[in-house]
CSV table of C-alpha atoms in Angstrom, one decimal:
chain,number,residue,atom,x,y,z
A,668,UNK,CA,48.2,57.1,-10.8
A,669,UNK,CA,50.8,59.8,-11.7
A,670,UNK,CA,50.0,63.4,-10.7
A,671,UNK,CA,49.0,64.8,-14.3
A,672,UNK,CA,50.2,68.8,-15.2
A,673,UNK,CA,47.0,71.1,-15.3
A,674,UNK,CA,49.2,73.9,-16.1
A,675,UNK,CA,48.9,73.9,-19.5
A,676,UNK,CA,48.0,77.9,-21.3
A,677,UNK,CA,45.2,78.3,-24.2
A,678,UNK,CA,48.2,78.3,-27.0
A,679,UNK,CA,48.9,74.6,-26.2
A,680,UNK,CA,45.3,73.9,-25.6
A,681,UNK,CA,44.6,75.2,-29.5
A,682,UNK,CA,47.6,73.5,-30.6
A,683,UNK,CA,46.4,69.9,-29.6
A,684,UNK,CA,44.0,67.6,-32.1
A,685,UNK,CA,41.2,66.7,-30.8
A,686,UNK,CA,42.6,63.0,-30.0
A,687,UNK,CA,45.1,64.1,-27.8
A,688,UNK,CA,42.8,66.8,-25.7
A,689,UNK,CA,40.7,63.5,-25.8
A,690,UNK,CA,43.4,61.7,-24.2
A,691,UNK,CA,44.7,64.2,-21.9
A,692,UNK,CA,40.8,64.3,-20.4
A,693,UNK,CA,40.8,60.9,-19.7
A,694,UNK,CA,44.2,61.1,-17.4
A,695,UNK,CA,42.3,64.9,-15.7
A,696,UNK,CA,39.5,62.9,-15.0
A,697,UNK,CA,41.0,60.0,-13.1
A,698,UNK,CA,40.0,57.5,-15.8
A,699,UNK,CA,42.1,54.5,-16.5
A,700,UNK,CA,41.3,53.0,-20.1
A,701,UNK,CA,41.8,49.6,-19.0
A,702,UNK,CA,40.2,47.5,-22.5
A,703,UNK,CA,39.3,49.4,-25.5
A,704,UNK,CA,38.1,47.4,-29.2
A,705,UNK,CA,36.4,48.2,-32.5
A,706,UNK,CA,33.7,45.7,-33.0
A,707,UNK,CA,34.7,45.4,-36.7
A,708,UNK,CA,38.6,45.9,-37.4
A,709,UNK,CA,37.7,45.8,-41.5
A,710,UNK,CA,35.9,48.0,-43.0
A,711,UNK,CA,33.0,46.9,-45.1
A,712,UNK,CA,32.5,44.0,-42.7
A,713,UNK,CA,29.7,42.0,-44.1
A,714,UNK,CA,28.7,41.3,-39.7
A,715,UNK,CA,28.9,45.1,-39.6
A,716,UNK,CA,26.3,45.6,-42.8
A,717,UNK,CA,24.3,42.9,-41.1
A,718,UNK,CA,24.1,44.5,-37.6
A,719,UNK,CA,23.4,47.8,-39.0
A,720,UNK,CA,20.6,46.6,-41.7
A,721,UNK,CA,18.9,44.8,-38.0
A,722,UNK,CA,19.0,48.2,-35.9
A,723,UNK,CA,17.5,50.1,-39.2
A,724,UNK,CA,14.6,47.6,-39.3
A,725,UNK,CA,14.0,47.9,-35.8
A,726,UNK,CA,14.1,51.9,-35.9
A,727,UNK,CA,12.0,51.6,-38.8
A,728,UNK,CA,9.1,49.4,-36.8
A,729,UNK,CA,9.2,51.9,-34.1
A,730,UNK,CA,9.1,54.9,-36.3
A,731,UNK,CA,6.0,53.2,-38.1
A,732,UNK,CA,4.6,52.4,-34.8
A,733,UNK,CA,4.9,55.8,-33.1
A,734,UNK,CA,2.6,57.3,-36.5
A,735,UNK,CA,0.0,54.6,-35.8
A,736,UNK,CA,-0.4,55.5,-32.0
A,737,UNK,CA,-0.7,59.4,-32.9
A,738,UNK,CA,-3.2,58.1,-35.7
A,739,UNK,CA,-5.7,56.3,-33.8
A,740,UNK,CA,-5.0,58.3,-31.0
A,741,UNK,CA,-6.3,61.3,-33.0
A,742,UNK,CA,-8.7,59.2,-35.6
A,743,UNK,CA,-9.8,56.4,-34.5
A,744,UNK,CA,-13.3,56.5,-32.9
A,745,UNK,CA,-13.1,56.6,-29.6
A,746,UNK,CA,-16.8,57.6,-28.1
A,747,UNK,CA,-18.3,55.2,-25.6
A,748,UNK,CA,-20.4,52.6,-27.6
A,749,UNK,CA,-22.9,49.8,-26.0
A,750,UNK,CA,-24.7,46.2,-27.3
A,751,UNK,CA,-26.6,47.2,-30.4
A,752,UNK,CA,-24.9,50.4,-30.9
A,753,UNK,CA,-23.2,51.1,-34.8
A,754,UNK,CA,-19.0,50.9,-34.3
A,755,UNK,CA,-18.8,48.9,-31.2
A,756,UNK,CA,-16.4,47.0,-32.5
A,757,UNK,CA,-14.2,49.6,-33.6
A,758,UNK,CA,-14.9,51.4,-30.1
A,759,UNK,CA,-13.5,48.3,-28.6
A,760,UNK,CA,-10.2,48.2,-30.4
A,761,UNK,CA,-9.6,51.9,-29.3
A,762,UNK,CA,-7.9,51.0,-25.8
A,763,UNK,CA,-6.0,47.7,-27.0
A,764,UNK,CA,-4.8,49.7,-30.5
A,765,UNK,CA,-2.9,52.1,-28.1
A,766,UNK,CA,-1.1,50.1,-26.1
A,767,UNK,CA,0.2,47.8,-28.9
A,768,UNK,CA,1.4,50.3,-30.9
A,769,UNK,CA,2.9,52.3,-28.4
A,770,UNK,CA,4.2,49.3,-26.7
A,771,UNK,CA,5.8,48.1,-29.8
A,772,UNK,CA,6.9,51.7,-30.4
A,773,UNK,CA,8.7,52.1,-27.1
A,774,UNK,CA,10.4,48.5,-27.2
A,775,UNK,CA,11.6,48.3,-31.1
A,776,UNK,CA,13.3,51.9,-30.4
A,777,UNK,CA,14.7,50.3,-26.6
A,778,UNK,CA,15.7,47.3,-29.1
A,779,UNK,CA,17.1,49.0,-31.6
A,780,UNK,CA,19.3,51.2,-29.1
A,781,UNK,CA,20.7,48.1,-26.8
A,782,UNK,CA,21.2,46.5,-30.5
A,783,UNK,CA,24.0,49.8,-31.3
A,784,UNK,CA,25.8,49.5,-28.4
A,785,UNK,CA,26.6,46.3,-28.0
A,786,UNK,CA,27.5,45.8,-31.9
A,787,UNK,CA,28.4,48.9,-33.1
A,788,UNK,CA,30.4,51.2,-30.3
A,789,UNK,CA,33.3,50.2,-29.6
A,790,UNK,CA,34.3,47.6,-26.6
A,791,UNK,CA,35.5,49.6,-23.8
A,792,UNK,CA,35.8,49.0,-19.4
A,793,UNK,CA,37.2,52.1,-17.8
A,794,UNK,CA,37.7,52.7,-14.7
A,795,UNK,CA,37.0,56.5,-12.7
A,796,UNK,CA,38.8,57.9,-9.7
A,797,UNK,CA,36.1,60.7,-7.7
A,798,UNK,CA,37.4,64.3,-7.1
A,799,UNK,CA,35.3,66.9,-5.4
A,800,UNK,CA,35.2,70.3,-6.4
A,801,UNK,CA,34.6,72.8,-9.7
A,802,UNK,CA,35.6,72.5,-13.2
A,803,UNK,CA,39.0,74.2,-14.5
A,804,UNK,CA,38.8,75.6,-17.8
A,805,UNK,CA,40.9,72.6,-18.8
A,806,UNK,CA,38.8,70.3,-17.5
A,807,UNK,CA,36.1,71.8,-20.2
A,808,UNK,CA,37.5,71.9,-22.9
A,809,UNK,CA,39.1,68.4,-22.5
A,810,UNK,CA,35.2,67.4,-21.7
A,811,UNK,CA,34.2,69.2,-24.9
A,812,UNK,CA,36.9,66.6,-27.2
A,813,UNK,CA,36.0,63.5,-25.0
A,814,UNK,CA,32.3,63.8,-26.1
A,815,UNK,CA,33.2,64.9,-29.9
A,816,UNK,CA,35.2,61.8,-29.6
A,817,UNK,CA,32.4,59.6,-28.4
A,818,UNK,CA,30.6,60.7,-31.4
A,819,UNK,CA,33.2,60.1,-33.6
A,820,UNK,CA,33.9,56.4,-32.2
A,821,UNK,CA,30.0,56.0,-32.2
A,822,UNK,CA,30.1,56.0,-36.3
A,823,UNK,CA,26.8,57.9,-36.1
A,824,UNK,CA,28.2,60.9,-37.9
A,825,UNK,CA,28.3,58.9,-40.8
A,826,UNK,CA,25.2,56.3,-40.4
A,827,UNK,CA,23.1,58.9,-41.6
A,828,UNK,CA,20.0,56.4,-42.0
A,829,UNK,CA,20.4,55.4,-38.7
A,830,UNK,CA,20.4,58.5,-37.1
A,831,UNK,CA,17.6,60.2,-39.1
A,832,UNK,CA,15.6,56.5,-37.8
A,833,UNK,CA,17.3,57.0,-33.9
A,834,UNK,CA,15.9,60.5,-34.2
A,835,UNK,CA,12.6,60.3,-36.0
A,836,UNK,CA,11.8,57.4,-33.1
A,837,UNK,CA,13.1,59.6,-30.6
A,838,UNK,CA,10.7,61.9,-31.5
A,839,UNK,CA,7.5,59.9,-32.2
A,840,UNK,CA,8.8,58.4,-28.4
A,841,UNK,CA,8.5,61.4,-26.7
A,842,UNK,CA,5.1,62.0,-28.8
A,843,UNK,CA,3.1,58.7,-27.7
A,844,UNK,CA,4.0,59.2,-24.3
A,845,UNK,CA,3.1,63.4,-24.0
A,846,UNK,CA,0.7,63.3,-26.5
A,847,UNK,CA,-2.4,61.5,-23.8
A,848,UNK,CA,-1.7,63.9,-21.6
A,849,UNK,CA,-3.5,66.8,-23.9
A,850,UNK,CA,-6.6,64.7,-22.8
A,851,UNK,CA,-6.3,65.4,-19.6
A,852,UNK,CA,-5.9,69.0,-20.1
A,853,UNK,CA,-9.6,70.8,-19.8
A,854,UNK,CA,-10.6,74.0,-19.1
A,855,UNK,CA,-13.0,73.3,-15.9
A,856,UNK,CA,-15.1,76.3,-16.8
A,857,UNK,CA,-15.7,75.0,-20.1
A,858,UNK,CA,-19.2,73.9,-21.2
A,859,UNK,CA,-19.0,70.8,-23.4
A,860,UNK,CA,-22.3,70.0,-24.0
A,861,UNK,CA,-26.2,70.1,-23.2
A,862,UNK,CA,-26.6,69.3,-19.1
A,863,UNK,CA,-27.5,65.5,-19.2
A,864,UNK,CA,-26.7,62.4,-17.0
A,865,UNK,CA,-22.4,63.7,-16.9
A,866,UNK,CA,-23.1,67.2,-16.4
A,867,UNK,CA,-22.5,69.5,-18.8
A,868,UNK,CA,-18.3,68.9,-19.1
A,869,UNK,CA,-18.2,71.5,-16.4
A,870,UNK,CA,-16.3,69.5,-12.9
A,871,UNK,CA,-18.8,70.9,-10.9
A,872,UNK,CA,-21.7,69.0,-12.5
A,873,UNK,CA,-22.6,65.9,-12.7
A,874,UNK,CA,-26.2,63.7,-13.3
A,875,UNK,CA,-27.8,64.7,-10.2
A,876,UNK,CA,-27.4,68.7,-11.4
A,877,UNK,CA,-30.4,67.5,-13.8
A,878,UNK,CA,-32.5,68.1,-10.9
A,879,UNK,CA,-31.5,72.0,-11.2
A,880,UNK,CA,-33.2,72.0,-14.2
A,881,UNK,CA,-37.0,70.6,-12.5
A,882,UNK,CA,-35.9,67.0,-13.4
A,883,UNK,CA,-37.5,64.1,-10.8
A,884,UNK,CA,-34.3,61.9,-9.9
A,885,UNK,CA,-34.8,58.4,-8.6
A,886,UNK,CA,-32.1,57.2,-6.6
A,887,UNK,CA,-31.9,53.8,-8.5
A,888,UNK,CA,-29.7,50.8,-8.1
A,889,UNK,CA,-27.3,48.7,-10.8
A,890,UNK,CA,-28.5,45.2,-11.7
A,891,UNK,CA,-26.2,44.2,-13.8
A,892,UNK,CA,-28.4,43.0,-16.4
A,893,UNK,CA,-27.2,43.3,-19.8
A,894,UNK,CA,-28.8,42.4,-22.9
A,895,UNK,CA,-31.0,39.4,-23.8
A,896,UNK,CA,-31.5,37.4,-26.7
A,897,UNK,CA,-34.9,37.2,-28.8
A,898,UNK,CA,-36.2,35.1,-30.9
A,899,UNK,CA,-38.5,36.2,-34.0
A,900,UNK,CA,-39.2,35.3,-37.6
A,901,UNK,CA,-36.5,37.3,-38.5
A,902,UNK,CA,-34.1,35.6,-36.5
A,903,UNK,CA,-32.4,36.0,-33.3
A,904,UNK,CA,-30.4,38.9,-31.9
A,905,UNK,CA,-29.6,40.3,-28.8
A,906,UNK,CA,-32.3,43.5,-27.2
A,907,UNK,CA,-32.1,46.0,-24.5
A,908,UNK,CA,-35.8,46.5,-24.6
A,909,UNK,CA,-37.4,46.1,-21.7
A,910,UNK,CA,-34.2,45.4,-19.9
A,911,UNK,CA,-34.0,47.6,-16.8
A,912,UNK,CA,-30.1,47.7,-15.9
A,913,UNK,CA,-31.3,50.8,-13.3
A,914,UNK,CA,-34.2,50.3,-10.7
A,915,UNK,CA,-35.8,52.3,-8.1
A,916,UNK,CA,-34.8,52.2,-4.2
A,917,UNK,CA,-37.1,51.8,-1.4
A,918,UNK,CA,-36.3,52.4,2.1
A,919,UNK,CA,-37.3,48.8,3.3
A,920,UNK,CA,-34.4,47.5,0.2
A,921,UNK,CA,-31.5,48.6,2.9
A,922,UNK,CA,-31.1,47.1,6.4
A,923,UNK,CA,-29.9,48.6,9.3
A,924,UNK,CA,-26.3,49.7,9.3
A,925,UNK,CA,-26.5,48.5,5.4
A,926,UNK,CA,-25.0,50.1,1.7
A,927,UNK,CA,-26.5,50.5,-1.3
A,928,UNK,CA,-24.0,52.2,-4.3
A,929,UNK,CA,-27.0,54.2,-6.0
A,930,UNK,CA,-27.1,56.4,-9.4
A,931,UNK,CA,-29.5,59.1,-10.7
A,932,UNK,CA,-32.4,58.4,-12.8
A,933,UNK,CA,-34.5,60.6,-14.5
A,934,UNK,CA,-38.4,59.8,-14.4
A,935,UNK,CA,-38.4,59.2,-18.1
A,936,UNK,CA,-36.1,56.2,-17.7
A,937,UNK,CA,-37.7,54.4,-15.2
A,938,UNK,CA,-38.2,50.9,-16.1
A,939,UNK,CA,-39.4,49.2,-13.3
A,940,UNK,CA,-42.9,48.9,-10.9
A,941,UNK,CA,-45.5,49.9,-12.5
A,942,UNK,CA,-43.4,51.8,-15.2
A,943,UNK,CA,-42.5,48.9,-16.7
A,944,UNK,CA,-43.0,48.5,-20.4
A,945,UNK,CA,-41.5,45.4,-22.3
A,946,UNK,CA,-41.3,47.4,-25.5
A,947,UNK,CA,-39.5,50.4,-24.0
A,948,UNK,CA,-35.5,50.7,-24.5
A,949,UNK,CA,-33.6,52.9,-21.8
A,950,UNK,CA,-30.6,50.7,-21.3
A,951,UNK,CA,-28.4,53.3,-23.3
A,952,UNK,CA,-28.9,56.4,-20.5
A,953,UNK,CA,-29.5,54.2,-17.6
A,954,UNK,CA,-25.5,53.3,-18.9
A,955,UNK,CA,-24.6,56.9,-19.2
A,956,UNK,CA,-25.9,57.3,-15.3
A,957,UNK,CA,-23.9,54.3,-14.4
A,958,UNK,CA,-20.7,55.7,-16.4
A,959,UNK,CA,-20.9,59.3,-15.3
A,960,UNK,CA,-17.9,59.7,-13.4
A,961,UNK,CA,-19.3,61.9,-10.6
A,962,UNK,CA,-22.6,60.2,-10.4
A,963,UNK,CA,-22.2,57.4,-8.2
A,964,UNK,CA,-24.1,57.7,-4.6
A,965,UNK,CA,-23.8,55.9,-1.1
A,966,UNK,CA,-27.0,55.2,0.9
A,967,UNK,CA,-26.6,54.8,3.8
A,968,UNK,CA,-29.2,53.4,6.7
A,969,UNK,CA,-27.6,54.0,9.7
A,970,UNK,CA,-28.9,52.1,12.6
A,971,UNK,CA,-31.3,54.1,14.1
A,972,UNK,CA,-30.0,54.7,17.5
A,973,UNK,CA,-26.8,55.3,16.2
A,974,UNK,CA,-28.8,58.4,13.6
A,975,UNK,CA,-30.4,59.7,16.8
A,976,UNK,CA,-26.8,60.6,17.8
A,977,UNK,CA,-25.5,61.8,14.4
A,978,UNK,CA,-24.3,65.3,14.6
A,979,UNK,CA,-25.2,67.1,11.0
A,980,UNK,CA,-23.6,69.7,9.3
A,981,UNK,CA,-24.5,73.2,9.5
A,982,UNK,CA,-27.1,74.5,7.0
A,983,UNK,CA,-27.9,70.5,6.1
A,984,UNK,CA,-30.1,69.4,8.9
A,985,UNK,CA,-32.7,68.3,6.7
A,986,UNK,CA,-30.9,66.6,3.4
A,987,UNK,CA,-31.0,63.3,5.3
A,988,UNK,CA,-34.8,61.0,5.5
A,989,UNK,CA,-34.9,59.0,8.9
A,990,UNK,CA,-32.0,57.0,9.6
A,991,UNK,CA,-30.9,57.0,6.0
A,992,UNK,CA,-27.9,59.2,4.7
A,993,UNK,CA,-26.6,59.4,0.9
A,994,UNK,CA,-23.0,60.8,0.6
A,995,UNK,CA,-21.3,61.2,-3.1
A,996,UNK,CA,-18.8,58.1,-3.3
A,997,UNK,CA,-16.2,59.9,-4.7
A,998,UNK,CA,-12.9,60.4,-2.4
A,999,UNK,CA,-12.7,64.2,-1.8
A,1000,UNK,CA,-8.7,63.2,-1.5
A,1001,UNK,CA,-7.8,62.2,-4.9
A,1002,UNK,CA,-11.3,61.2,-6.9
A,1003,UNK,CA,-10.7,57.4,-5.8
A,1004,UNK,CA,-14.5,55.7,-5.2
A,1005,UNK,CA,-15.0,55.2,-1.2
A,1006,UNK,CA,-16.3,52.2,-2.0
A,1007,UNK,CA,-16.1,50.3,1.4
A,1008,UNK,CA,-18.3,50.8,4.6
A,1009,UNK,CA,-17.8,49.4,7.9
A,1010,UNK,CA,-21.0,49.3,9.5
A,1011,UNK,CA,-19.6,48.3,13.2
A,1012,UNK,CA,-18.2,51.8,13.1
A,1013,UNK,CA,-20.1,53.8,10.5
A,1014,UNK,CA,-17.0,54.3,8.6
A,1015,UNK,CA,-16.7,55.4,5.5
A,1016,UNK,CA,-13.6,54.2,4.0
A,1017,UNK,CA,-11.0,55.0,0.3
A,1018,UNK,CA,-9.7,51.3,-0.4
A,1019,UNK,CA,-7.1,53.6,-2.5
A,1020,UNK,CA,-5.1,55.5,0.0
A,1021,UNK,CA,-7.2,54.4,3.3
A,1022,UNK,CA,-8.9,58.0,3.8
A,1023,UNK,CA,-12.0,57.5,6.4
A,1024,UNK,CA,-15.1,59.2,6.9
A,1025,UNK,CA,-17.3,59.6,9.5
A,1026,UNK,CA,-21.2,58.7,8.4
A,1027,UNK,CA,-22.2,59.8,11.8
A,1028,UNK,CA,-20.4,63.3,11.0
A,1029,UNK,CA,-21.6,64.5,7.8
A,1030,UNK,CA,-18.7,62.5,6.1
A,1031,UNK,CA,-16.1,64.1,7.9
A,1032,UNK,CA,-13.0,62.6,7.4
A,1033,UNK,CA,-11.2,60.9,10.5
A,1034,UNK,CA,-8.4,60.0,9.2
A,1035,UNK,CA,-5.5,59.3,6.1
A,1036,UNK,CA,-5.2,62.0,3.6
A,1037,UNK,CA,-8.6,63.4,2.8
A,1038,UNK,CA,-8.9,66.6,4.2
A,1039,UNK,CA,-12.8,67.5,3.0
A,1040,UNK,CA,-16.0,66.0,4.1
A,1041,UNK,CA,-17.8,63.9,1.5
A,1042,UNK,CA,-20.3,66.1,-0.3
A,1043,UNK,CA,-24.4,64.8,1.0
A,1044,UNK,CA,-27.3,64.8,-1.5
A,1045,UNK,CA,-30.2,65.8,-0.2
A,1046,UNK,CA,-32.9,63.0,-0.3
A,1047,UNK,CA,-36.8,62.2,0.5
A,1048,UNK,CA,-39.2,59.3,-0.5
A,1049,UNK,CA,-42.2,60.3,-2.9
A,1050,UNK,CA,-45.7,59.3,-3.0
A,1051,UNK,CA,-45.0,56.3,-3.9
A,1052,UNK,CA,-42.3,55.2,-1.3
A,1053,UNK,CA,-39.3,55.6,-3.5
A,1054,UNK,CA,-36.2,57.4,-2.7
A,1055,UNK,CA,-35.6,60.8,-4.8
A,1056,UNK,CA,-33.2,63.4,-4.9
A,1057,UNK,CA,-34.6,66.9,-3.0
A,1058,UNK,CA,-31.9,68.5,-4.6
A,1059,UNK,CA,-28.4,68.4,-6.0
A,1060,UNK,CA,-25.2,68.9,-4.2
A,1061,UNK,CA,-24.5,72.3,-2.9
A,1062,UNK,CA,-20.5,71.9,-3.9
A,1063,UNK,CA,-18.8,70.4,-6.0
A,1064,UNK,CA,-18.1,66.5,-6.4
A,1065,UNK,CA,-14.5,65.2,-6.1
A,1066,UNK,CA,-11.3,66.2,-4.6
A,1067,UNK,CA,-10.8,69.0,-2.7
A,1068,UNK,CA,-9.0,71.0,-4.8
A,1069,UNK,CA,-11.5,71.5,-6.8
A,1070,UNK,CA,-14.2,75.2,-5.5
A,1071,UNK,CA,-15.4,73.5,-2.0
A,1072,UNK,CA,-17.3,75.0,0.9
A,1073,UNK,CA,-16.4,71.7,3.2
């Protein structure tokens, strides 16, 4: 390539159009324009009217898609339902109404742009030698005609349909995907609502504070019973009466070196033993313990010469009952549920990014990323042989960058 003269004063730069500054960029930048063609050589091209009415119908779904997503994102009823509860079926359309839209959103507009490019912009291959060093003042203002060119040659100056469409969905794009993230904006000192089996929207509570306020709390396991059907004169529907999706834990329910994933539940909800009543419905808060997000619970029976050699932590010598330990199953790395326990090794382990704790250390992690114990509840057995909570946690539940002692 010829050696092209930079030596050119502000007089000659003002005196060029705008196509030859464009031009003279192209030969300052190393670039070789080796194919360049209109797509439609006639104007009024009845192809061109076509291609164009296409991209406008595709801007126009994504447009309309991007105002559903931010309307059932903000409007559409989104509060946890369950069997027998009023709007379960809208409830379950929430999730899957936010993906399509937003899906169909992201793709018409991703559609709709491939569409203008390769029938609207101009064919062109060119080809770029790399230089190293700064920008001459040439060198920006050719810059500054080569992209006032590339709008020119892009026809979207006067498209004016299109371009309100490109950035209307442009818009609504950058809407559906920042506007979920205002959900996950909370003020942690906030309270949302009255303390009950998720806390009171505070992070440091959970179910288990309920025992703060002189509330007896089974440690109860999760069936997985869901609702049955019954048959009367009037018919038959489905019930949660009498169906206990919760029941209380004994120690003799865990063998040695076993798990048991365990959830708070309040005395009142007890539906099992001799608290069983077939006419009494609790399946609606024994769900609410089960979906409280900081609620969940491992017991732990350690074998029992291995808990004669367990070393506990200062200050909780006495939250554990025997050879049985209960440490919250929440990752203190990321929030991930430690969900897996190795009982050759009394490991606690994070299938998520394989943090391990120590059972026989006051879940101390022993390796991968975590770097705070697991939080321990403090647990006894009642009167009646079942396991109870003897208090709440004494720090908060969850990662560690939350206000931890460990």
């Amino acid at each position: 390539m010829s050696k092209v003269n930079k030596n050119y004063t502000d007089a000659q730069l003002d005196a060029m159009s705008e196509s030859e500054l464009a031009a003279l960029g192209t030969q300052l930048d190393d670039v070789t324009v080796a194919f360049r063609k209109e797509r439609y050589e006639v104007d009024g091209d009845p192809e061109e009217k076509r291609a164009a009415t296409n991209i406008t119908v595709w801007l126009i779904i994504s447009v309309l898609m991007g105002i559903a997503f931010l309307a059932v994102y903000l409007f559409w009823p989104w509060e946890f339902r369950t069997h027998g509860d009023e709007g379960l079926v809208w409830h379950l359309f929430y999730t899957p109404l936010l993906g399509l839209t937003s899906g169909v959103a992201i793709c018409a507009l991703g559609i709709a742009i491939v569409q203008y490019v390769k029938k609207i912009i101009p064919e062109e291959v060119s080809v770029q030698r790399r230089h190293d060093g700064p920008s001459d003042e040439i060198d920006r203002r050719t810059l500054t005609a080569l992209l006032n060119d590339s709008w020119k040659t892009s026809t979207l100056g006067r498209r004016k349909t299109i371009m309100g469409l490109l950035g209307g969905a442009g818009v609504l794009f950058g809407l559906t995907v920042i506007a979920p993230l205002g959900g996950a904006v909370k003020n942690p000192w906030k309270v949302r609502h009255a303390l009950d089996y998720t806390g009171d929207g505070t992070l440091w509570t959970s179910g288990w504070t309920l025992h703060d306020e002189g509330v007896k709390l089974y440690l109860a396991r999760d069936t997985g019973t869901i609702a049955e059907m019954h048959h009367g004169e009037s018919g038959s529907h489905y019930t949660t009466a009498g169906v206990a999706r919760l029941v209380r834990v004994r120690p003799e329910d865990i063998d040695a070196g076993g798990m048991e994933t365990v959830f708070p539940l309040a005395e009142e909800d007890v539906l099992d033993g001799d608290k069983y009543d077939p006419q009494k419905d609790v399946y609606t808060n024994q769900m609410h313990s089960i979906h409280g997000n900081r609620n969940a619970v491992m017991l732990i029976r350690l074998r029992h010469e291995d808990a004669n050699n367990a070393i506990e932590r200062e200050g909780q010598e006495d939250f554990r009952h025997g050879d049985y330990y209960a440490y919250s199953k929440i990752c203190t790395h990321i929030g991930c549920p430690t969900s897996l326990y190795e009982a050759q090794t009394n490991r606690i382990l994070c299938p998520c990014h394989q943090s391990q704790f120590d059972a026989m250390q006051y879940g101390k992690p022993v390796f991968g990323p975590a770097a705070r114990a697991l939080p321990q509840l403090p647990i006894t057995v009642d009167d009646e042989g079942y396991f109870v909570a003897q208090g709440n946690f004494i720090e908060p539940v969850g990662p560690a960058f939350w206000e931890r002692k460990s």
